[in-house]
Coordinates of C-alpha atoms in Angstrom, one line a residue:
M1 CA -1.6 -29.8 10.9
V2 CA -4.8 -30.0 7.9
L3 CA -5.8 -26.1 6.5
S4 CA -8.8 -25.3 6.9
I5 CA -9.4 -22.8 4.8
K6 CA -12.8 -23.8 2.8
S7 CA -14.5 -24.4 6.4
R8 CA -13.2 -20.9 7.3
R9 CA -15.0 -19.8 3.3
D10 CA -18.1 -21.7 4.1
E11 CA -18.3 -19.6 8.1
A12 CA -17.8 -16.4 6.4
G13 CA -21.0 -16.7 3.9
L14 CA -18.9 -14.8 1.1
T15 CA -20.7 -13.0 -1.7
A16 CA -18.4 -11.2 -4.1
G17 CA -19.9 -12.0 -7.1
E18 CA -21.3 -8.5 -7.4
L19 CA -20.2 -4.4 -8.6
L20 CA -21.3 -1.4 -7.0
I21 CA -22.2 1.0 -9.6
D22 CA -24.7 4.1 -8.6
G23 CA -25.2 2.5 -4.9
T24 CA -26.7 -0.4 -5.8
W25 CA -25.4 -4.0 -6.2
R26 CA -25.4 -5.9 -9.4
P27 CA -23.6 -8.2 -11.3
P28 CA -21.7 -7.1 -14.1
A29 CA -22.8 -7.1 -17.6
D30 CA -21.5 -10.0 -19.2
G31 CA -21.9 -12.2 -16.5
R32 CA -18.3 -12.8 -16.1
T33 CA -16.2 -13.6 -12.6
W34 CA -13.0 -14.9 -11.8
S35 CA -12.4 -17.7 -9.5
H36 CA -10.0 -17.0 -6.2
V37 CA -7.8 -19.3 -5.1
H38 CA -6.3 -19.4 -2.0
P39 CA -2.3 -19.6 -2.3
A40 CA -2.2 -21.4 0.8
T41 CA -3.3 -24.5 -0.6
G42 CA -4.7 -24.3 -4.0
E43 CA -8.1 -24.1 -3.6
Q44 CA -11.0 -22.2 -4.7
V45 CA -12.4 -20.2 -1.9
G46 CA -15.3 -18.0 -3.7
E47 CA -15.6 -16.2 -6.9
F48 CA -16.7 -12.4 -7.8
A49 CA -17.6 -10.1 -10.9
V50 CA -15.3 -9.0 -13.7
A51 CA -16.3 -5.4 -14.2
A52 CA -16.2 -4.9 -18.0
S53 CA -16.2 -2.1 -19.9
V54 CA -19.5 -1.1 -20.1
D55 CA -19.3 -1.4 -16.1
V56 CA -16.3 0.4 -15.7
D57 CA -18.2 3.7 -17.7
A58 CA -21.5 2.8 -15.4
A59 CA -19.8 3.1 -12.6
V60 CA -17.5 6.8 -13.7
R61 CA -20.3 8.2 -15.0
S62 CA -22.0 7.3 -11.4
A63 CA -19.3 9.0 -9.9
R64 CA -18.9 11.9 -12.5
H65 CA -22.8 12.3 -11.9
A66 CA -22.6 13.1 -7.8
F67 CA -19.7 15.0 -7.3
D68 CA -21.3 17.2 -10.4
E69 CA -25.1 17.1 -8.7
G70 CA -24.8 15.0 -5.5
P71 CA -24.4 16.5 -1.9
W72 CA -21.2 15.3 -1.0
P73 CA -18.6 17.8 -3.0
R74 CA -20.6 21.0 -1.4
S75 CA -21.7 19.3 2.0
R76 CA -20.7 21.0 5.2
A77 CA -17.7 20.5 7.1
K78 CA -19.5 18.9 10.0
E79 CA -21.0 15.9 7.8
R80 CA -18.2 14.9 6.1
I81 CA -16.6 14.0 9.8
R82 CA -19.5 12.4 10.7
V83 CA -19.3 9.9 8.6
L84 CA -15.4 9.5 8.2
R85 CA -16.1 8.5 12.3
R86 CA -18.9 6.0 11.6
I87 CA -16.6 4.3 9.2
A88 CA -13.6 4.3 11.5
D89 CA -16.3 3.4 14.9
L90 CA -17.4 0.2 11.8
I91 CA -14.4 -0.2 11.0
R92 CA -13.1 -1.3 15.0
T93 CA -16.5 -2.8 15.6
H94 CA -16.5 -5.4 12.6
A95 CA -12.0 -5.8 13.2
G96 CA -12.2 -10.0 13.5
E97 CA -14.5 -10.3 10.5
L98 CA -12.6 -7.8 7.9
D99 CA -9.5 -10.3 9.5
T100 CA -11.1 -12.7 8.4
L101 CA -11.3 -12.3 5.4
L102 CA -8.0 -10.5 4.7
A103 CA -6.5 -13.9 5.2
L104 CA -8.9 -15.5 2.8
D105 CA -7.7 -13.0 0.3
N106 CA -3.8 -13.1 0.7
G107 CA -3.0 -15.9 3.6
M108 CA -1.8 -13.3 5.7
P109 CA -1.9 -15.1 9.1
L110 CA -4.1 -13.5 11.9
S111 CA -0.9 -13.6 14.3
F112 CA 0.2 -11.0 12.0
G113 CA -2.9 -8.5 12.2
Q114 CA -1.8 -7.6 16.0
A115 CA 0.8 -5.7 14.0
Y116 CA 0.4 -2.0 14.1
A117 CA 0.4 -1.1 10.6
M118 CA -1.4 -4.1 9.1
S119 CA -4.5 -3.8 12.0
T120 CA -7.7 -3.2 11.2
E121 CA -7.1 -0.4 14.5
C122 CA -4.6 1.6 12.3
V123 CA -7.0 1.3 9.2
A124 CA -9.8 2.7 11.2
D125 CA -7.1 5.7 13.1
V126 CA -6.4 6.4 8.9
F127 CA -10.7 7.2 8.5
D128 CA -10.2 9.1 11.6
H129 CA -6.7 11.2 11.0
H130 CA -8.2 12.1 7.8
A131 CA -11.5 13.0 9.3
G132 CA -9.6 15.5 11.8
W133 CA -8.6 17.5 8.5
I134 CA -11.3 17.8 7.1
D135 CA -12.3 21.4 9.3
K136 CA -8.8 22.6 8.7
L137 CA -8.5 23.0 4.7
G138 CA -8.7 26.5 4.0
G139 CA -6.3 28.4 2.0
E140 CA -4.2 31.3 2.0
T141 CA -5.3 35.8 1.9
L142 CA -2.9 37.4 0.2
P143 CA -2.3 41.0 0.0
A144 CA -1.8 43.1 -4.0
Y145 CA 1.3 42.6 -4.9
Q146 CA 1.0 45.5 -7.2
G147 CA -1.6 47.9 -5.5
G148 CA -4.8 46.7 -7.1
E149 CA -7.5 47.6 -5.2
H150 CA -8.3 44.1 -4.4
V151 CA -7.3 41.5 -2.3
V152 CA -5.9 37.8 -3.2
L153 CA -7.5 34.0 -1.9
T154 CA -7.0 30.8 -2.7
M155 CA -9.3 27.9 -2.1
R156 CA -9.4 24.1 -2.2
E157 CA -11.5 22.3 -3.9
P158 CA -12.1 18.5 -4.5
V159 CA -10.4 17.9 -7.3
G160 CA -12.9 15.4 -8.3
V161 CA -13.7 11.8 -9.8
V162 CA -11.6 9.8 -8.4
A163 CA -9.9 5.8 -10.4
A164 CA -8.2 4.3 -6.9
V165 CA -6.7 0.8 -7.6
I166 CA -5.2 -1.1 -4.9
P167 CA -3.0 -4.3 -4.8
W168 CA -3.2 -7.4 -2.8
N169 CA -1.5 -7.2 0.1
A170 CA -2.3 -4.7 2.6
P171 CA -5.9 -4.2 1.1
L172 CA -7.8 -3.1 3.9
L173 CA -5.0 -0.1 4.7
L174 CA -3.9 0.8 1.1
A175 CA -8.2 1.0 0.6
A176 CA -8.3 3.6 3.3
Q177 CA -4.7 5.2 2.3
K178 CA -6.5 6.5 -0.4
L179 CA -10.8 6.7 -0.2
A180 CA -10.3 8.4 3.5
P181 CA -8.5 11.7 2.4
A182 CA -10.4 11.5 -1.5
L183 CA -13.7 11.1 0.5
A184 CA -12.7 13.5 2.8
A185 CA -12.0 16.6 0.6
G186 CA -15.3 15.5 -1.7
C187 CA -14.5 14.0 -4.3
T188 CA -16.3 10.8 -5.8
V189 CA -14.2 7.6 -5.9
V190 CA -14.2 4.3 -8.2
L191 CA -12.3 1.4 -6.2
K192 CA -10.4 -1.0 -7.9
P193 CA -9.5 -4.0 -5.9
S194 CA -6.9 -6.7 -7.3
E195 CA -8.6 -9.1 -7.9
Y196 CA -6.1 -11.6 -5.6
A197 CA -7.8 -10.2 -2.6
T198 CA -11.6 -9.0 -3.3
F199 CA -13.6 -10.1 -0.2
A200 CA -12.3 -6.9 2.1
A201 CA -12.2 -4.9 0.4
L202 CA -16.1 -5.8 -0.9
R203 CA -17.0 -5.8 3.3
L204 CA -15.2 -2.1 4.0
V205 CA -16.7 -1.3 0.9
R206 CA -20.6 -2.2 2.5
L207 CA -19.4 -0.9 5.8
I208 CA -18.1 2.5 4.7
E209 CA -22.0 2.3 2.7
E210 CA -23.6 1.7 6.2
A211 CA -22.3 4.8 7.4
G212 CA -23.9 7.5 5.8
L213 CA -22.3 8.3 2.6
P214 CA -24.8 8.8 -0.5
A215 CA -24.6 6.9 -3.5
G216 CA -22.7 6.7 -6.0
V217 CA -20.1 8.9 -3.5
L218 CA -18.5 5.5 -3.8
N219 CA -18.0 2.9 -6.4
V220 CA -16.5 -0.7 -7.0
V221 CA -15.1 -2.2 -9.8
T222 CA -13.7 -5.6 -9.0
G223 CA -11.5 -8.0 -12.0
P224 CA -8.3 -8.0 -13.6
G225 CA -6.4 -4.9 -15.4
D226 CA -7.6 -6.7 -18.0
P227 CA -10.1 -5.3 -19.1
T228 CA -11.1 -3.6 -15.2
G229 CA -7.9 -1.8 -15.1
D230 CA -7.4 -0.6 -18.4
A231 CA -10.8 0.8 -18.7
L232 CA -10.9 2.5 -15.5
I233 CA -7.4 4.0 -16.4
H234 CA -8.5 5.1 -19.6
H235 CA -11.8 6.5 -19.0
P236 CA -12.3 10.4 -19.7
L237 CA -14.5 11.4 -17.4
V238 CA -11.6 10.8 -14.7
D239 CA -9.5 13.4 -13.8
K240 CA -7.3 12.0 -10.8
I241 CA -5.7 8.4 -10.6
T242 CA -4.4 6.5 -7.5
F243 CA -2.2 3.9 -7.6
T244 CA -0.1 1.5 -5.2
G245 CA 1.3 -1.5 -6.9
S246 CA 4.5 -2.8 -9.6
R247 CA 6.3 -0.3 -11.5
S248 CA 5.3 -2.0 -14.1
V249 CA 1.9 -1.3 -14.3
G250 CA 3.1 2.0 -13.2
R251 CA 4.3 3.1 -15.8
L252 CA 1.0 1.8 -17.9
V253 CA -0.8 4.2 -15.2
Q254 CA 1.1 7.4 -15.8
A255 CA 1.1 7.0 -19.8
A256 CA -2.8 6.9 -18.9
A257 CA -3.3 9.6 -17.2
A258 CA -0.9 12.1 -19.2
D259 CA -3.1 10.8 -22.3
G260 CA -6.1 12.4 -20.1
T261 CA -4.2 15.4 -18.2
K262 CA -5.0 13.5 -14.8
R263 CA -4.2 14.4 -12.2
V264 CA -1.9 10.9 -10.1
S265 CA -0.4 9.1 -7.1
L266 CA 1.7 6.5 -7.2
E267 CA 3.8 4.6 -4.4
L268 CA 5.8 1.8 -6.4
G269 CA 7.7 0.1 -4.5
G270 CA 11.3 0.1 -3.0
K271 CA 14.6 -2.2 -2.3
S272 CA 15.2 -0.6 1.4
P273 CA 18.2 -0.7 2.8
S274 CA 18.9 -1.8 5.8
I275 CA 21.9 0.0 7.5
V276 CA 23.9 -1.4 10.5
F277 CA 26.5 0.1 12.2
P278 CA 29.0 -1.6 14.2
D279 CA 28.0 0.0 17.3
A280 CA 24.4 -1.3 16.7
E281 CA 22.1 -3.2 18.4
V282 CA 23.4 -6.0 16.4
Y283 CA 20.3 -8.8 17.9
A284 CA 17.7 -6.3 16.9
A285 CA 18.8 -5.2 13.9
A286 CA 18.8 -8.2 12.3
A287 CA 15.9 -9.9 13.9
V288 CA 13.7 -6.4 13.3
T289 CA 15.1 -6.9 9.0
M290 CA 14.5 -10.7 9.3
G291 CA 11.2 -9.9 10.1
T292 CA 9.9 -7.5 7.5
V293 CA 11.0 -10.1 5.5
T294 CA 10.3 -13.3 6.7
L295 CA 7.2 -12.6 9.2
G296 CA 3.5 -11.8 8.5
L297 CA 2.8 -10.9 4.5
S298 CA 6.3 -13.2 3.8
G299 CA 8.3 -9.9 2.7
Q300 CA 5.5 -8.9 0.0
A301 CA 5.3 -5.5 1.5
C302 CA 7.3 -2.3 -0.5
V303 CA 8.9 -1.1 3.0
A304 CA 10.1 -5.1 3.5
Q305 CA 14.2 -4.1 4.3
S306 CA 15.4 -6.4 1.4
R307 CA 18.7 -5.0 1.5
A308 CA 20.4 -5.0 5.1
L309 CA 24.2 -2.9 4.4
V310 CA 26.1 -4.2 7.5
H311 CA 29.7 -3.5 8.9
R312 CA 32.6 -5.7 8.4
D313 CA 33.0 -5.6 11.7
V314 CA 29.5 -7.2 12.7
Y315 CA 28.8 -9.0 9.9
D316 CA 29.2 -12.2 10.9
D317 CA 27.3 -11.7 13.4
F318 CA 24.2 -9.9 11.9
L319 CA 24.2 -13.4 9.8
A320 CA 23.8 -15.8 12.2
V321 CA 21.0 -13.9 13.7
A322 CA 19.2 -14.0 10.3
E323 CA 19.7 -17.5 9.3
G324 CA 18.6 -18.4 13.3
M325 CA 15.2 -16.0 12.2
A326 CA 14.7 -17.8 9.2
G327 CA 14.3 -21.1 11.4
M328 CA 11.6 -19.7 13.3
V329 CA 9.4 -19.1 10.7
H330 CA 6.2 -21.1 11.0
Y331 CA 4.4 -21.9 7.9
G332 CA 0.4 -22.8 7.7
D333 CA -3.1 -22.0 8.7
P334 CA -3.7 -18.4 8.2
F335 CA -6.2 -18.8 10.9
D336 CA -3.6 -20.8 13.4
P337 CA -1.7 -18.5 15.7
E338 CA 1.2 -20.4 15.3
T339 CA 0.9 -19.4 12.0
T340 CA 3.4 -16.5 11.7
A341 CA 4.0 -16.2 7.7
S342 CA 1.8 -15.4 4.2
P343 CA 2.3 -17.7 1.6
L344 CA 3.4 -15.9 -1.8
I345 CA 0.2 -14.1 -3.5
N346 CA -0.7 -17.1 -6.4
E347 CA 1.9 -19.7 -8.3
R348 CA 3.3 -16.5 -11.0
Q349 CA 4.4 -15.3 -8.0
L350 CA 6.5 -18.2 -6.5
H351 CA 8.3 -19.1 -9.5
R352 CA 9.5 -15.8 -9.6
V353 CA 10.7 -15.6 -6.4
L354 CA 12.7 -19.0 -7.3
G355 CA 14.2 -17.5 -10.2
Y356 CA 15.4 -14.9 -8.1
I357 CA 16.9 -17.6 -5.8
E358 CA 18.2 -19.3 -8.8
R359 CA 19.7 -16.1 -10.1
G360 CA 21.3 -14.6 -6.9
Q361 CA 24.2 -18.1 -6.4
Q362 CA 24.2 -18.6 -10.3
E363 CA 25.5 -14.4 -9.7
G364 CA 27.3 -15.6 -7.3
A365 CA 26.0 -14.8 -3.8
R366 CA 26.1 -18.0 -1.5
L367 CA 23.0 -18.6 0.2
V368 CA 22.7 -18.8 3.9
C369 CA 19.9 -20.8 3.9
G370 CA 16.5 -21.6 3.1
G371 CA 15.3 -21.1 -1.0
D372 CA 13.9 -24.3 -0.9
R373 CA 9.8 -25.1 -0.8
P374 CA 8.8 -27.4 2.3
D375 CA 7.4 -30.5 1.5
G376 CA 3.9 -32.2 3.1
E377 CA 1.5 -30.6 3.4
L378 CA 2.5 -27.4 3.1
A379 CA 3.7 -28.5 -0.7
A380 CA 0.4 -27.7 -2.7
G381 CA 1.0 -23.9 -1.3
N382 CA 3.1 -21.2 -3.0
F383 CA 5.6 -21.7 0.4
V384 CA 9.0 -21.1 -0.4
N385 CA 11.8 -21.0 2.9
P386 CA 13.0 -17.7 3.6
A387 CA 16.3 -17.1 2.0
V388 CA 19.5 -15.0 3.3
F389 CA 21.9 -14.6 0.8
A390 CA 25.8 -13.4 1.6
D391 CA 28.8 -11.7 -0.1
V392 CA 26.3 -10.2 -2.2
S393 CA 27.2 -7.0 -4.3
N394 CA 25.1 -4.6 -5.3
D395 CA 25.5 -4.9 -8.8
A396 CA 23.7 -7.9 -8.1
T397 CA 20.2 -8.7 -9.8
I398 CA 18.8 -10.0 -6.3
A399 CA 20.7 -6.2 -4.9
R400 CA 18.6 -4.3 -7.4
E401 CA 15.3 -5.9 -8.3
E402 CA 12.4 -5.9 -6.1
I403 CA 11.6 -9.8 -5.7
F404 CA 8.6 -9.3 -2.4
G405 CA 9.6 -12.6 -1.8
P406 CA 11.2 -13.7 1.3
V407 CA 14.5 -13.4 0.4
L408 CA 17.6 -10.9 1.8
A409 CA 20.5 -10.1 0.2
V410 CA 23.4 -8.8 2.9
V411 CA 26.3 -6.3 1.3
P412 CA 29.2 -5.2 3.4
F413 CA 30.7 -2.1 3.7
T414 CA 32.7 -0.8 5.9
D415 CA 33.0 3.1 6.0
E416 CA 30.1 6.0 6.7
D417 CA 30.8 7.3 3.3
E418 CA 30.4 3.4 1.2
A419 CA 27.4 3.3 3.1
V420 CA 25.9 5.9 1.8
R421 CA 27.2 5.3 -2.1
L422 CA 25.4 1.8 -1.2
A423 CA 21.9 2.9 0.6
N424 CA 21.6 5.5 -2.7
D425 CA 22.8 3.4 -5.8
T426 CA 19.9 2.5 -6.1
S427 CA 16.2 3.7 -9.0
Y428 CA 14.0 2.8 -5.1
G429 CA 14.0 6.0 -2.1
L430 CA 11.2 4.5 -0.5
S431 CA 12.4 3.7 2.9
A432 CA 15.4 3.3 4.8
T433 CA 16.7 2.2 8.6
V434 CA 19.5 3.3 9.7
W435 CA 20.9 0.8 13.0
T436 CA 23.7 2.5 15.7
S437 CA 23.9 4.3 18.3
D438 CA 25.8 7.5 17.5
V439 CA 22.8 10.0 17.0
K440 CA 25.0 12.3 15.5
R441 CA 26.1 9.2 13.0
A442 CA 22.0 8.8 13.3
M443 CA 21.2 12.6 11.8
R444 CA 23.8 12.7 8.9
M445 CA 22.6 9.4 7.7
T446 CA 19.1 10.9 7.4
R447 CA 20.2 13.5 5.4
A448 CA 22.3 12.0 3.6
V449 CA 20.3 8.9 2.2
R450 CA 17.4 9.8 -0.2
A451 CA 14.5 7.8 0.7
G452 CA 10.7 9.3 1.4
T453 CA 11.2 7.3 5.1
V454 CA 13.8 7.1 7.9
G455 CA 13.9 4.7 10.7
I456 CA 16.4 4.9 13.6
N457 CA 16.8 1.6 15.1
G458 CA 13.1 0.8 13.4
Y459 CA 10.8 1.3 11.3
Q460 CA 6.9 2.1 11.9
L461 CA 4.2 3.0 9.6
E462 CA 2.0 5.6 11.1
P463 CA -1.2 6.8 9.4
H464 CA -0.9 10.7 9.5
V465 CA 3.0 11.4 8.7
A466 CA 3.5 11.1 5.1
F467 CA 5.0 8.1 2.9
G468 CA 5.9 7.5 0.0
G469 CA 9.9 7.4 -1.8
F470 CA 11.8 9.4 -4.7
G471 CA 13.2 8.2 -7.6
R472 CA 11.0 5.3 -9.0
S473 CA 8.8 4.4 -5.8
G474 CA 6.8 6.4 -7.2
L475 CA 4.3 10.1 -6.7
G476 CA 3.3 11.8 -4.2
R477 CA 2.9 11.5 -0.5
E478 CA -0.3 9.3 1.3
G479 CA -0.7 10.7 4.8
G480 CA -0.6 13.5 7.1
R481 CA -2.1 17.1 5.3
G482 CA -0.6 16.3 1.9
A483 CA -2.8 12.8 1.3
I484 CA -5.2 15.4 1.6
E485 CA -4.0 18.2 -0.4
A486 CA -3.0 16.2 -3.6
Y487 CA -7.3 14.9 -3.7
T488 CA -7.5 18.8 -4.4
E489 CA -7.5 21.6 -7.0
V490 CA -6.1 25.4 -5.0
K491 CA -8.4 28.3 -6.7
T492 CA -7.5 32.0 -6.8
V493 CA -10.0 34.7 -5.8
L494 CA -8.9 38.7 -6.8
L495 CA -11.6 39.9 -4.7
P496 CA -12.3 43.2 -4.9
T497 CA -12.5 45.9 -1.8
T498 CA -15.5 46.1 0.2
D499 CA -16.8 49.4 -1.4
E500 CA -16.6 47.9 -5.6
L501 CA -18.6 45.3 -4.5
M502 CA -21.6 47.1 -2.6

């Protein structure tokens, strides 16, 4: 097997050396660029612009002008609906191209793009969903509280200029989850993709331009956190920051938002439990759980069920299935339909994951399989064979920290009360899955587990429902009515009687 990343890059005709500011694609002020190294081969597959602080300032001022004086925030619902529906149509038309660019970005195999939550169809559906809210986002009419001669109205208005910062693992979906509600609400946006996944996001932006969005409504600055991200989140003309990424960076974003009294939405990851009871379909539970940390992005997803809480009666059966699933993972060329999992995004993440695997063994967990690196032609890529740890204490590092790699920590429990205690003994609270055939138990666990989303005998992301977490998993929700409301401000209007108006 010979990886063909360079040839795919040439076929795609990648151009990523420009920034979008006020409707014009232009190079960065200082000409600085970043070389993108493909995680599967270590080959350089392109360069993109690094926006300096002066570029970021120009982008934010463009968005500010478009919000304060442009037509988009004042446009009729029909026009916004038309543009968002057109964006969705263009995404579907260019699905194959976007999938190719995503594979060139982060190595996500094309085969995994068939999973709905990671598909371009889901990305298009996010825009369709929020288009449907545009003409339904109303306020309230309330009676006067103390008998005054007036009526109380509330209105929702766009929050203003939005700084949207997205990570590398699902750049298309996460860009959509921020851009769609922001644009639907009438905001203007400055988007910063991750420096490790830029090509697909830039193509998405060009499709959005093609859909007829006015100049300046969407601006794009590319580059790393320093200098690009820092300049964006600290800019005084930004009204709201929306960020998906690590908890450590999330703290910096929240501090920047507090300093400027900016609105903020944060999605900061998880250490999600998969809770398996003895009356569950154990094979399905183990296969699905293991799949979240091995297939597709190799555990590099916030919703990965990387902490399996398994009843002692089915513990050995669960481990046997998980070990078998680990052996079925196929690494390689992301364009090969036989490839099922991606490399880790960069060498830093590779060494971080390997460090966690070593730490797990040092703390007494039993390594059932994996944890080493494949050799041969895969040695140049950032690959780690999926690791399954048994006999893990819930206090162990690998059970408490988000590893973001193909590592599963399996923790035993004895009864339902212990399962609840273990599930909630975490600083995160993004998602969970409960595996049982007992409906009453399923509902008891759903109420007891503190997580933003709880799946019963399976887990699926949907574009029209609220997604977000409890605790240190973040602030706010994406998806559903709450998402578009998060990009609005509520205005109260005290309206006098008709006679007084006349």
